[in-house]
PDB file of C-alpha atoms in Angstrom:
ATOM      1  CA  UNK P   1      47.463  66.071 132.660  1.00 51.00           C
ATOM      2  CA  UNK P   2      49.327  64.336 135.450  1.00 54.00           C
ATOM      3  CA  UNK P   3      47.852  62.085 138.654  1.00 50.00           C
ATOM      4  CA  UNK P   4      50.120  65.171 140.545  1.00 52.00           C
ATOM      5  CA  UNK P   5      47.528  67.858 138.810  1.00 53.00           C
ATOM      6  CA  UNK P   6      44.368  65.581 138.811  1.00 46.00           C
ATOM      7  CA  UNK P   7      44.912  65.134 143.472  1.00 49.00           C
ATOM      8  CA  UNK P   8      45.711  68.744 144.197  1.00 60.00           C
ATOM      9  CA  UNK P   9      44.472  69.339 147.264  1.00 73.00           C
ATOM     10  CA  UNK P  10      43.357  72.951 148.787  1.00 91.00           C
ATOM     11  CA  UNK P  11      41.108  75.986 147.887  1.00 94.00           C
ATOM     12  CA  UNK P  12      41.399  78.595 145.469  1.00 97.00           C
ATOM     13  CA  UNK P  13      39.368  81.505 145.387  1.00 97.00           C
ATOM     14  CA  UNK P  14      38.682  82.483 141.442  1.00 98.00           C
ATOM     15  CA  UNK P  15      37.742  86.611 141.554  1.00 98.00           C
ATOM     16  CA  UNK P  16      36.727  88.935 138.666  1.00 97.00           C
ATOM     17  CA  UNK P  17      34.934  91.704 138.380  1.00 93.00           C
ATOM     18  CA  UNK P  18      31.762  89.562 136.769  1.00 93.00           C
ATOM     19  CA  UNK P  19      31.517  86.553 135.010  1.00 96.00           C
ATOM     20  CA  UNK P  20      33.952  86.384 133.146  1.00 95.00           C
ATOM     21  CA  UNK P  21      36.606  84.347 135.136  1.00 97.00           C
ATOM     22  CA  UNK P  22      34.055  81.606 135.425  1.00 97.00           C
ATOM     23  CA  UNK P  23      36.346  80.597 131.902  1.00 96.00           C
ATOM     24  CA  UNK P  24      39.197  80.453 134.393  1.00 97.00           C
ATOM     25  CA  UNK P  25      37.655  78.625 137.378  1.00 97.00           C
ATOM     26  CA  UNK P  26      36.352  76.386 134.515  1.00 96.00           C
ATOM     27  CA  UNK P  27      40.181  75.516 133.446  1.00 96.00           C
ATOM     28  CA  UNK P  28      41.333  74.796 136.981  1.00 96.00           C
ATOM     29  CA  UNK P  29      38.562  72.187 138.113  1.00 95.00           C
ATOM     30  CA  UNK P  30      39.288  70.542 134.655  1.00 94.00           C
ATOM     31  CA  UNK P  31      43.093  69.578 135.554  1.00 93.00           C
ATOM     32  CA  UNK P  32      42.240  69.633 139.168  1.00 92.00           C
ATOM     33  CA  UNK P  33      38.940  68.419 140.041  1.00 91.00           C
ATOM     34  CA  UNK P  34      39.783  67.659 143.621  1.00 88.00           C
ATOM     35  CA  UNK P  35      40.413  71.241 144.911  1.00 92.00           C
ATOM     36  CA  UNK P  36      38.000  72.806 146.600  1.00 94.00           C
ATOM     37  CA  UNK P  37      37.276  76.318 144.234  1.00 96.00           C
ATOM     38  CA  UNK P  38      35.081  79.052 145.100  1.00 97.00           C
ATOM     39  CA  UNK P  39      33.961  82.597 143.122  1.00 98.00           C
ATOM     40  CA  UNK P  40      34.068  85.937 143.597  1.00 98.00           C
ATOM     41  CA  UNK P  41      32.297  88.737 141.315  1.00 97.00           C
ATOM     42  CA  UNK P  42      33.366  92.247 142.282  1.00 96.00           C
ATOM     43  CA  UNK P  43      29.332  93.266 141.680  1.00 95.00           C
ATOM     44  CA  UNK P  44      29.912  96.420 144.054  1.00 93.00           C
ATOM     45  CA  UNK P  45      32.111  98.127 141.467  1.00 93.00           C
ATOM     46  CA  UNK P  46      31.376  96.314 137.962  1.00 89.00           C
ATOM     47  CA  UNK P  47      32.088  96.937 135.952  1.00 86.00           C
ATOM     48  CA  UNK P  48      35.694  97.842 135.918  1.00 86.00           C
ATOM     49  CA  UNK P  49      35.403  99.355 132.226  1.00 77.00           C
ATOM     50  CA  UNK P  50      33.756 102.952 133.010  1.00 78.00           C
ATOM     51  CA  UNK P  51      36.197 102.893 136.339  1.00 86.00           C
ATOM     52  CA  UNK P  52      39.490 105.135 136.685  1.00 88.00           C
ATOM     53  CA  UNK P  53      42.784 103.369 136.962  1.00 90.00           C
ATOM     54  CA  UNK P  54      42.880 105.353 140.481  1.00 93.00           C
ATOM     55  CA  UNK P  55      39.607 104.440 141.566  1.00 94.00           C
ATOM     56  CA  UNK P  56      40.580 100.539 140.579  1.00 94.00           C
ATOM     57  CA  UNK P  57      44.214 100.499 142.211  1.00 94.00           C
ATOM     58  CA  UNK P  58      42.527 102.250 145.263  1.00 95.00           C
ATOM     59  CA  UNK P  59      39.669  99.436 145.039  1.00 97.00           C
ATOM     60  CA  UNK P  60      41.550  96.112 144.302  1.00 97.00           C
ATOM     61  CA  UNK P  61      43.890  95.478 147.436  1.00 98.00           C
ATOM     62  CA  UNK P  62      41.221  95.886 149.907  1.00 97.00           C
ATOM     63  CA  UNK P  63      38.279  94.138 148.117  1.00 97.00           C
ATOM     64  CA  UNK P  64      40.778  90.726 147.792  1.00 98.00           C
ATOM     65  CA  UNK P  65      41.613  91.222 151.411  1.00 97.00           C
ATOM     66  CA  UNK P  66      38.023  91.183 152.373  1.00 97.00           C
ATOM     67  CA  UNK P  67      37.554  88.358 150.274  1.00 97.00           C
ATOM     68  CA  UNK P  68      39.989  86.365 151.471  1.00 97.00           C
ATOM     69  CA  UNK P  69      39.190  86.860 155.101  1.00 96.00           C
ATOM     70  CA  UNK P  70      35.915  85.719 154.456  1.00 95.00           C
ATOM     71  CA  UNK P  71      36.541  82.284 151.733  1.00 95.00           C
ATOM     72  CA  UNK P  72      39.831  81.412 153.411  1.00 95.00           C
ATOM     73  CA  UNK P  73      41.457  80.495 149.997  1.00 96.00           C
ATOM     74  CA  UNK P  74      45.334  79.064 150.406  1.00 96.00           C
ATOM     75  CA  UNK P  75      45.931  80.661 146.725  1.00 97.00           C
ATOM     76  CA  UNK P  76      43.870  83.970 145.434  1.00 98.00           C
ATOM     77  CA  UNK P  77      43.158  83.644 141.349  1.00 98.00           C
ATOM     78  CA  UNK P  78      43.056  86.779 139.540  1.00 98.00           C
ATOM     79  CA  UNK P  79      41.180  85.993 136.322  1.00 97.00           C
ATOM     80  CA  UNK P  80      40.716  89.367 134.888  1.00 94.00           C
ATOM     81  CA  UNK P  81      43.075  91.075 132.504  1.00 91.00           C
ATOM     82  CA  UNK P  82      41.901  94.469 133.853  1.00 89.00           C
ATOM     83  CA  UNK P  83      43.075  94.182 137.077  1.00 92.00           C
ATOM     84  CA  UNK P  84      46.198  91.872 136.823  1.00 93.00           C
ATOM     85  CA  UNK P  85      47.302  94.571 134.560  1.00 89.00           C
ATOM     86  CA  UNK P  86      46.775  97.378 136.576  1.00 90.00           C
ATOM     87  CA  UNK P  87      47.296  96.407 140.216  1.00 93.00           C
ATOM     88  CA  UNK P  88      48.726  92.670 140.451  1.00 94.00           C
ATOM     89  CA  UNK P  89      51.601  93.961 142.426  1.00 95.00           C
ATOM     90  CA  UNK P  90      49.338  96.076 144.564  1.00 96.00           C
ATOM     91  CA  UNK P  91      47.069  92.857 145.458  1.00 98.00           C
ATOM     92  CA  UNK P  92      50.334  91.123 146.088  1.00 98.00           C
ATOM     93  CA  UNK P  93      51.768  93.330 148.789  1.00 97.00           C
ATOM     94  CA  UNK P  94      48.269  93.259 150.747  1.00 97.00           C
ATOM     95  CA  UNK P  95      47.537  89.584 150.819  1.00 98.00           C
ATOM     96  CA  UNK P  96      49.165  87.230 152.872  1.00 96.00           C
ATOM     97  CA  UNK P  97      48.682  84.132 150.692  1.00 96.00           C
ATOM     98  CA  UNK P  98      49.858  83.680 146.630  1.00 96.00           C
ATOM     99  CA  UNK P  99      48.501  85.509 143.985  1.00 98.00           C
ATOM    100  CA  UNK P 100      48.075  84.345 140.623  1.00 98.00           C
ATOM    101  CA  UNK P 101      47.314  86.906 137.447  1.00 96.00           C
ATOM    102  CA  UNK P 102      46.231  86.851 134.319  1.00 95.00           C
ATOM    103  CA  UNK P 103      48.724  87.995 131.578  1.00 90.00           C
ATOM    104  CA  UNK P 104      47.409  87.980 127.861  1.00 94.00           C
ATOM    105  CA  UNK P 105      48.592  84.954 125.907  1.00 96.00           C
ATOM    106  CA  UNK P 106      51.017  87.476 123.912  1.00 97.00           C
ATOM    107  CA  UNK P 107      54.038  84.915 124.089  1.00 96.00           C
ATOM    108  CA  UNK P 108      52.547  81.581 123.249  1.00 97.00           C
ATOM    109  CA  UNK P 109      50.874  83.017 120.233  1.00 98.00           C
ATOM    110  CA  UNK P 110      53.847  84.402 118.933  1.00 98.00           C
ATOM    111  CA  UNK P 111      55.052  81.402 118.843  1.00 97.00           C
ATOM    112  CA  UNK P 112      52.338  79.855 117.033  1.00 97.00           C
ATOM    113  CA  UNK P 113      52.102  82.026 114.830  1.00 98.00           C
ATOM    114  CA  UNK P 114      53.027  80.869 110.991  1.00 98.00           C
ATOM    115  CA  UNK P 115      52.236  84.542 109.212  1.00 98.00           C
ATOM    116  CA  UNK P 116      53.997  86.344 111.617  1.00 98.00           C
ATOM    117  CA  UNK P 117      51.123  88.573 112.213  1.00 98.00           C
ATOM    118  CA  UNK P 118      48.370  87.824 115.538  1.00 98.00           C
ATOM    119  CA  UNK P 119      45.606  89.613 116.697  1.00 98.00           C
ATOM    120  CA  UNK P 120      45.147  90.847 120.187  1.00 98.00           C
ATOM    121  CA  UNK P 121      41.183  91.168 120.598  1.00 98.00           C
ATOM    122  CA  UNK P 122      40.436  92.375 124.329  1.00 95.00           C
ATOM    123  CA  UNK P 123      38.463  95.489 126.391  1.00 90.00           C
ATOM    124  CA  UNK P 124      40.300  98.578 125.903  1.00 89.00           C
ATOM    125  CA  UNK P 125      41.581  98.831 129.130  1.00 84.00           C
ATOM    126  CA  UNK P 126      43.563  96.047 128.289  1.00 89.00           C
ATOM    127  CA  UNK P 127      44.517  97.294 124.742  1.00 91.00           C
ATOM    128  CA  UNK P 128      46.143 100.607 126.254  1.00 87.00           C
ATOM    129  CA  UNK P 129      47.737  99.783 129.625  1.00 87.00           C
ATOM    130  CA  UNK P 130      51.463 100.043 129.763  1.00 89.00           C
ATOM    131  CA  UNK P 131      51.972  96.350 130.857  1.00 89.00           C
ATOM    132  CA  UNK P 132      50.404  94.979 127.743  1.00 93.00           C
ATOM    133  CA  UNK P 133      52.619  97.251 125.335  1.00 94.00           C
ATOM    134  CA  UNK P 134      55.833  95.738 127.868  1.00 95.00           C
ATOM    135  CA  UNK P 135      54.579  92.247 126.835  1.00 95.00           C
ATOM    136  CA  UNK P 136      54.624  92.757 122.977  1.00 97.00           C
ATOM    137  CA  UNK P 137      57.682  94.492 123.151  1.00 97.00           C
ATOM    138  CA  UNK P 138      59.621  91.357 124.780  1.00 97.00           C
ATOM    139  CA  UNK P 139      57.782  88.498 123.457  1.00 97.00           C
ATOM    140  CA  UNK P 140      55.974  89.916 120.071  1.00 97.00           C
ATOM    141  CA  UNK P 141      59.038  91.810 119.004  1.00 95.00           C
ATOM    142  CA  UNK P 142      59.930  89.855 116.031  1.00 96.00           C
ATOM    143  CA  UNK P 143      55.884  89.577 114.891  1.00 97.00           C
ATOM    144  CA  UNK P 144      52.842  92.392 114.096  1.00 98.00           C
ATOM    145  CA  UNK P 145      50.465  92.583 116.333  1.00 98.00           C
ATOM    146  CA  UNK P 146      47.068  94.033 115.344  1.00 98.00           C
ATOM    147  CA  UNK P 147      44.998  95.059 118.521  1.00 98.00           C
ATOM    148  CA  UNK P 148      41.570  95.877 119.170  1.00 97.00           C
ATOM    149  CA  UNK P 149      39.171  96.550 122.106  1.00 95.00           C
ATOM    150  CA  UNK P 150      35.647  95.648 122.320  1.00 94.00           C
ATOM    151  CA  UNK P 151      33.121  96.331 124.882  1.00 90.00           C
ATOM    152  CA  UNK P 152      30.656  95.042 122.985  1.00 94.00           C
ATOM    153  CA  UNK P 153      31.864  91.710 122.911  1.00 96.00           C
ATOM    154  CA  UNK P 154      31.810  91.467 126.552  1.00 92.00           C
ATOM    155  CA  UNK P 155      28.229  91.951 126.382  1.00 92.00           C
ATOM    156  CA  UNK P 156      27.240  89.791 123.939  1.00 96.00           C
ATOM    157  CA  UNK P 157      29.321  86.966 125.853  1.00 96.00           C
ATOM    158  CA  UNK P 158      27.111  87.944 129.035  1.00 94.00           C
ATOM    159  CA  UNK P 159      24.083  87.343 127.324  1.00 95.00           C
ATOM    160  CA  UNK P 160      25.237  83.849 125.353  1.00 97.00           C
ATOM    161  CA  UNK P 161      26.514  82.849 128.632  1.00 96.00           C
ATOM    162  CA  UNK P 162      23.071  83.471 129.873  1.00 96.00           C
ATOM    163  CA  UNK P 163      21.032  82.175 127.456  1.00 96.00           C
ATOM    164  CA  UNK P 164      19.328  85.887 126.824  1.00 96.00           C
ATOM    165  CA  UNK P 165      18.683  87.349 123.295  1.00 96.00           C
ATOM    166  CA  UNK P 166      21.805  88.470 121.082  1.00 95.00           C
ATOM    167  CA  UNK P 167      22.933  89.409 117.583  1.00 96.00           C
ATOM    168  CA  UNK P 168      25.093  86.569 116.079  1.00 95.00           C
ATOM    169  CA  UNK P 169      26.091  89.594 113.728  1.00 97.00           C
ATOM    170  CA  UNK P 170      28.410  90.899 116.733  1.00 97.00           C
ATOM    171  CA  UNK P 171      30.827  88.613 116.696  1.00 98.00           C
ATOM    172  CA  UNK P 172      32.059  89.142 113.221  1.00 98.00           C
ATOM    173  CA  UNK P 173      31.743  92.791 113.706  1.00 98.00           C
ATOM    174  CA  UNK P 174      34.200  92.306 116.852  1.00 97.00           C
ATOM    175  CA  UNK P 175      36.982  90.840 114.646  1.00 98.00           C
ATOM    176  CA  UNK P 176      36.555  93.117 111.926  1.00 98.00           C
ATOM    177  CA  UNK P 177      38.536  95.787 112.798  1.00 98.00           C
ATOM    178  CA  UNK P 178      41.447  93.270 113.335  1.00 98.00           C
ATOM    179  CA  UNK P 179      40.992  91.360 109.739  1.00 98.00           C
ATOM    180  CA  UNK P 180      40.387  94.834 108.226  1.00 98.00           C
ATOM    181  CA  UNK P 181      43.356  96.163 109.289  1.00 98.00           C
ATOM    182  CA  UNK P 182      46.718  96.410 107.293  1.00 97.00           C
ATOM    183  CA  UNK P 183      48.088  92.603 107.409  1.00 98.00           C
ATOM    184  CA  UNK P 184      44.814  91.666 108.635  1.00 98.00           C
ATOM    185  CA  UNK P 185      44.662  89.248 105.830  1.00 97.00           C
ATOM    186  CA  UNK P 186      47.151  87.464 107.010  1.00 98.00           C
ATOM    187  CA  UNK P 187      46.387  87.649 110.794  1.00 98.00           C
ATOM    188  CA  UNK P 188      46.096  83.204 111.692  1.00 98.00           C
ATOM    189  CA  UNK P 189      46.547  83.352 115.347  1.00 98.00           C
ATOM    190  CA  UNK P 190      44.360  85.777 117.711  1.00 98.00           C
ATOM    191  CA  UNK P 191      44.809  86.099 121.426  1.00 98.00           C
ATOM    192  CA  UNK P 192      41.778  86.637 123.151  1.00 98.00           C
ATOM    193  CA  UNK P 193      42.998  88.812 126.221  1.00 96.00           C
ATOM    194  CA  UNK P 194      39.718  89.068 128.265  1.00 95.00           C
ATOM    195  CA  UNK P 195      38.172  86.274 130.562  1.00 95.00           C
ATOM    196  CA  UNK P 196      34.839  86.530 129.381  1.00 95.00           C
ATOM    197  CA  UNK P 197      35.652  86.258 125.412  1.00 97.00           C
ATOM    198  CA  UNK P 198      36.339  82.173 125.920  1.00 97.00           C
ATOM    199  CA  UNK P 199      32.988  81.874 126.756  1.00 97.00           C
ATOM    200  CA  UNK P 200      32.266  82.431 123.142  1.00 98.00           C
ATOM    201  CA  UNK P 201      34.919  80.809 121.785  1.00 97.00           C
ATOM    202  CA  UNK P 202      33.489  78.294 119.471  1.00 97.00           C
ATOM    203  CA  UNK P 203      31.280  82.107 118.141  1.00 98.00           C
ATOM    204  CA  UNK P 204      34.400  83.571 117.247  1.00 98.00           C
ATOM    205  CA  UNK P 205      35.806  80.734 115.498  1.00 98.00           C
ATOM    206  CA  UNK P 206      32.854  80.341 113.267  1.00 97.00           C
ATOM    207  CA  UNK P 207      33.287  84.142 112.511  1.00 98.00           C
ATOM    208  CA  UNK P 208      36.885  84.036 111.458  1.00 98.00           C
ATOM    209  CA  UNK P 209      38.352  82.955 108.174  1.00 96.00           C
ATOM    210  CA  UNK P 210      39.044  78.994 107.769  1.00 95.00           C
ATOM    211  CA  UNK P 211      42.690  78.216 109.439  1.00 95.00           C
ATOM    212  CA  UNK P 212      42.786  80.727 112.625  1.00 98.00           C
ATOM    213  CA  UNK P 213      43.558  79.760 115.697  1.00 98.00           C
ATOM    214  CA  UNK P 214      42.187  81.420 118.997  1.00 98.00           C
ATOM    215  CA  UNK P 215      44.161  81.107 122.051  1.00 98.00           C
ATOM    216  CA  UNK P 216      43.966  82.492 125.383  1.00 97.00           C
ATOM    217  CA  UNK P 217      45.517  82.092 128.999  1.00 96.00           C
ATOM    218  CA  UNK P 218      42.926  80.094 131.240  1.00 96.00           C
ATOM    219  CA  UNK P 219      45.228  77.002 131.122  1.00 95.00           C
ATOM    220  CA  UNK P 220      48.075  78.788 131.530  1.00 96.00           C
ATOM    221  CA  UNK P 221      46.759  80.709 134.862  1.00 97.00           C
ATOM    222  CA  UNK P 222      45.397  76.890 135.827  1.00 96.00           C
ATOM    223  CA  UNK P 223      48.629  75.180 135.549  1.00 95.00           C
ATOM    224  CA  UNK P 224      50.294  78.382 137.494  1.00 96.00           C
ATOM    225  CA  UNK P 225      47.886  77.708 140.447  1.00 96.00           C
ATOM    226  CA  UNK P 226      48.644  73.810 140.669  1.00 94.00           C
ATOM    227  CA  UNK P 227      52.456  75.067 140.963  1.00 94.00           C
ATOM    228  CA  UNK P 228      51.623  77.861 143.636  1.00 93.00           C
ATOM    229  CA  UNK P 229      49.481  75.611 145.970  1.00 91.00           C
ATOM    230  CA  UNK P 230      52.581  72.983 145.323  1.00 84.00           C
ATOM    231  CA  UNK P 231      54.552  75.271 147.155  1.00 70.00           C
ATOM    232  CA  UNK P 232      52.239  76.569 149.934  1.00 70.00           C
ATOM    233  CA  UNK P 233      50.761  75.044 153.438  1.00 58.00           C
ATOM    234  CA  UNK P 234      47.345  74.736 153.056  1.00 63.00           C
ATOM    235  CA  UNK P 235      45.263  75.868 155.478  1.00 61.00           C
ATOM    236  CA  UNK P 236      43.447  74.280 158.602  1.00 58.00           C
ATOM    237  CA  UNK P 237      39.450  74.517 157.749  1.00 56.00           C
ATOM    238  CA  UNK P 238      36.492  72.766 159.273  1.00 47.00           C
ATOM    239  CA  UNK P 239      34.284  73.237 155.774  1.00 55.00           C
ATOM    240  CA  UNK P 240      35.724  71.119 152.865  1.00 53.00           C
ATOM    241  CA  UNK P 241      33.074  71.845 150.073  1.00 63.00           C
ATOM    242  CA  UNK P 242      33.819  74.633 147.214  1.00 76.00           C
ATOM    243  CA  UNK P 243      31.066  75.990 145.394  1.00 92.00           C
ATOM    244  CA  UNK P 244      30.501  79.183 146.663  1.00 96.00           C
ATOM    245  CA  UNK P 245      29.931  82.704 144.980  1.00 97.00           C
ATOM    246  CA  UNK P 246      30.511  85.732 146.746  1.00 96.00           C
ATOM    247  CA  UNK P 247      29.783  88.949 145.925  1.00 96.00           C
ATOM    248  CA  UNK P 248      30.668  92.444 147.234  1.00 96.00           C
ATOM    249  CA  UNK P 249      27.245  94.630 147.466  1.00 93.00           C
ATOM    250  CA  UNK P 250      23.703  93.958 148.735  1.00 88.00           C
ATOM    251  CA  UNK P 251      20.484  95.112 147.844  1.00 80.00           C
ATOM    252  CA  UNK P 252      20.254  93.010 144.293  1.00 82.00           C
ATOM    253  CA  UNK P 253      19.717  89.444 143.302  1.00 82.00           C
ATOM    254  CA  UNK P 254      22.645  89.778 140.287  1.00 92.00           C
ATOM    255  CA  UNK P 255      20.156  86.922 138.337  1.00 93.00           C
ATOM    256  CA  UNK P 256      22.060  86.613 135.767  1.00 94.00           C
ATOM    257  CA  UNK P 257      25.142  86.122 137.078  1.00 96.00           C
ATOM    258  CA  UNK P 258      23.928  83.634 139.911  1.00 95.00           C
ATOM    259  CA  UNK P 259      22.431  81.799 136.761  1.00 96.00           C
ATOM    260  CA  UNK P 260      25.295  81.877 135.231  1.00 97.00           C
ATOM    261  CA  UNK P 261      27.618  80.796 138.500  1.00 97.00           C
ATOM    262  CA  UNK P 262      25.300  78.136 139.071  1.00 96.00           C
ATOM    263  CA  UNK P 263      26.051  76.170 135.315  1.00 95.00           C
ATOM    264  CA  UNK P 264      29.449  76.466 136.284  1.00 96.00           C
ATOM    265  CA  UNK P 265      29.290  74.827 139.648  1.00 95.00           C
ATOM    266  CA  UNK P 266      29.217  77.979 141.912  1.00 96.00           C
ATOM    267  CA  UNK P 267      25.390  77.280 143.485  1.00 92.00           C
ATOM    268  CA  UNK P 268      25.651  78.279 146.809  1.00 91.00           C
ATOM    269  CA  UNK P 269      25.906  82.294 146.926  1.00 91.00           C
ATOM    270  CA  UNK P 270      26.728  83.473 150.789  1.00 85.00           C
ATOM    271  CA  UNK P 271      26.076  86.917 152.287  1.00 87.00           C
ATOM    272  CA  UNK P 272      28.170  89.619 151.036  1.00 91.00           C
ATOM    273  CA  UNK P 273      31.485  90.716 151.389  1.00 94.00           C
ATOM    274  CA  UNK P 274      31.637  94.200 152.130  1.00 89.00           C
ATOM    275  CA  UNK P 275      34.378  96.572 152.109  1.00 83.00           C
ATOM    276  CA  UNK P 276      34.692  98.214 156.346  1.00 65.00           C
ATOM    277  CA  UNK P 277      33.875 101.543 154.583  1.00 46.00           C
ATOM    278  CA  UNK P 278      30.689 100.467 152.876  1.00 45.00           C
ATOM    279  CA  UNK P 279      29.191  98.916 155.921  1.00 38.00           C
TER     280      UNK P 279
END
């Protein structure tokens, strides 16, 4: 970590769907404590799993643009797998600022990897877009990769986050499929390729055989938004303090994920951010 990355200056708005880019927001205050970060939950359409690809590419570009009219961010952080996959470019084009996505940690694990065989755990979204099979194929060519999707795990890394009831059980049972399939054996590096599955990290590891390594891309999408905001004129702003949660419906207190927001440093939860046709 450099003095560079440690006096960043600026604000970066960190959106996802729900909680689980708090991981990500997490990694950037760590290198860069001085920028001014604020969250945004996509609570009027979570989740994203039981949505269409349509619906979501329809969604996307207009619910960042209302964000970012609204937080004023110099740099806009996707940290959700889902949507980077599906509409990065999309988000892109409408925004007048940087975007940053998330991209599965496909390439550094191949690396890593000594067996020449990794596990992808991540929602199956993720496990069947088009974008993700484009990644093995240029960076995983030379390695197997065993994939598997789990919405279960999300929800069992909501409630740990939380603090609410859960079944240790689950998180063996959501690397099973990858150890029990062929070369599973032999599987020592595992890329987990959803924001929410860092918050169980340390679960995961206790789960999986002695000598695997779990790696994801939160530092990765942190040390891309140091380099962006390098590069960009930050804006003019009267308020200086980050902090804030936003969210896109009304009518519900979202407890556990202002509980949630608030361990991480997100506290102060303004009005929300509506799209012009839901108003």
């Amino acid at each position: 970590m450099t003095q560079q990355m440690l006096d960043a200056q600026g604000r970066v708005l960190v959106f996802d769907s729900g909680m689980g880019g708090l991981t990500v927001a997490r990694e950037i205050r760590q290198i860069a404590p001085a920028l001014q970060v604020d969250y945004a939950a996509d609570t009027g359409f979570f989740p994203y799993g039981d949505k269409s690809d349509e619906a979501l590419r329809a969604r996307l570009p207009e619910v960042a643009a209302a964000l970012v009219r609204e937080a004023r961010p110099d740099v806009f952080v996707i940290a959700c797998n889902t949507a980077s996959t599906l509409a990065l470019d999309d988000v892109r084009a409408r925004l007048d600022i940087p975007v940053v996505g998330t991209v599965p940690a496909i390439k550094p694990a191949a690396s890593l990897t000594r067996t020449g065989v990794i596990g992808l755990l991540a929602t199956p979204g993720t496990i069947r877009r088009a974008y993700t099979a484009r990644l093995i194929e240029e960076f995983a060519g030379d390695v197997t990769v065993i994939l598997h999707g789990s919405v279960d795990l999300v929800r069992l890394a909501e409630a740990f986050a939380a603090d609410e009831a859960y079944d240790a059980r689950g998180f063996a049972a959501a690397l099973a499929p990858i150890f029990d399939a062929r070369d599973g054996d032999t599987v020592d590096t595992i890329v987990l390729a959803c924001t929410h599955f860092p918050l169980v990290r340390a679960q995961l590891a206790a789960a999986a055989p002695v000598g695997v390594t779990f790696i994801d891309s939160g530092a990765a999408i942190a040390r891309q938004t140091l380099r962006v905001l390098g590069n960009t004129a930050l804006a003019e702003r009267a308020e200086k303090a980050g902090g804030r949660l936003f969210i896109t419906d009304e009518g519900s207190d979202h407890a556990r994920l202002v509980k949630v927001c608030a361990r991480f440093g997100f506290e102060r939860v303004g009005p929300p951010v509506l799209l012009t046709a839901e108003r």
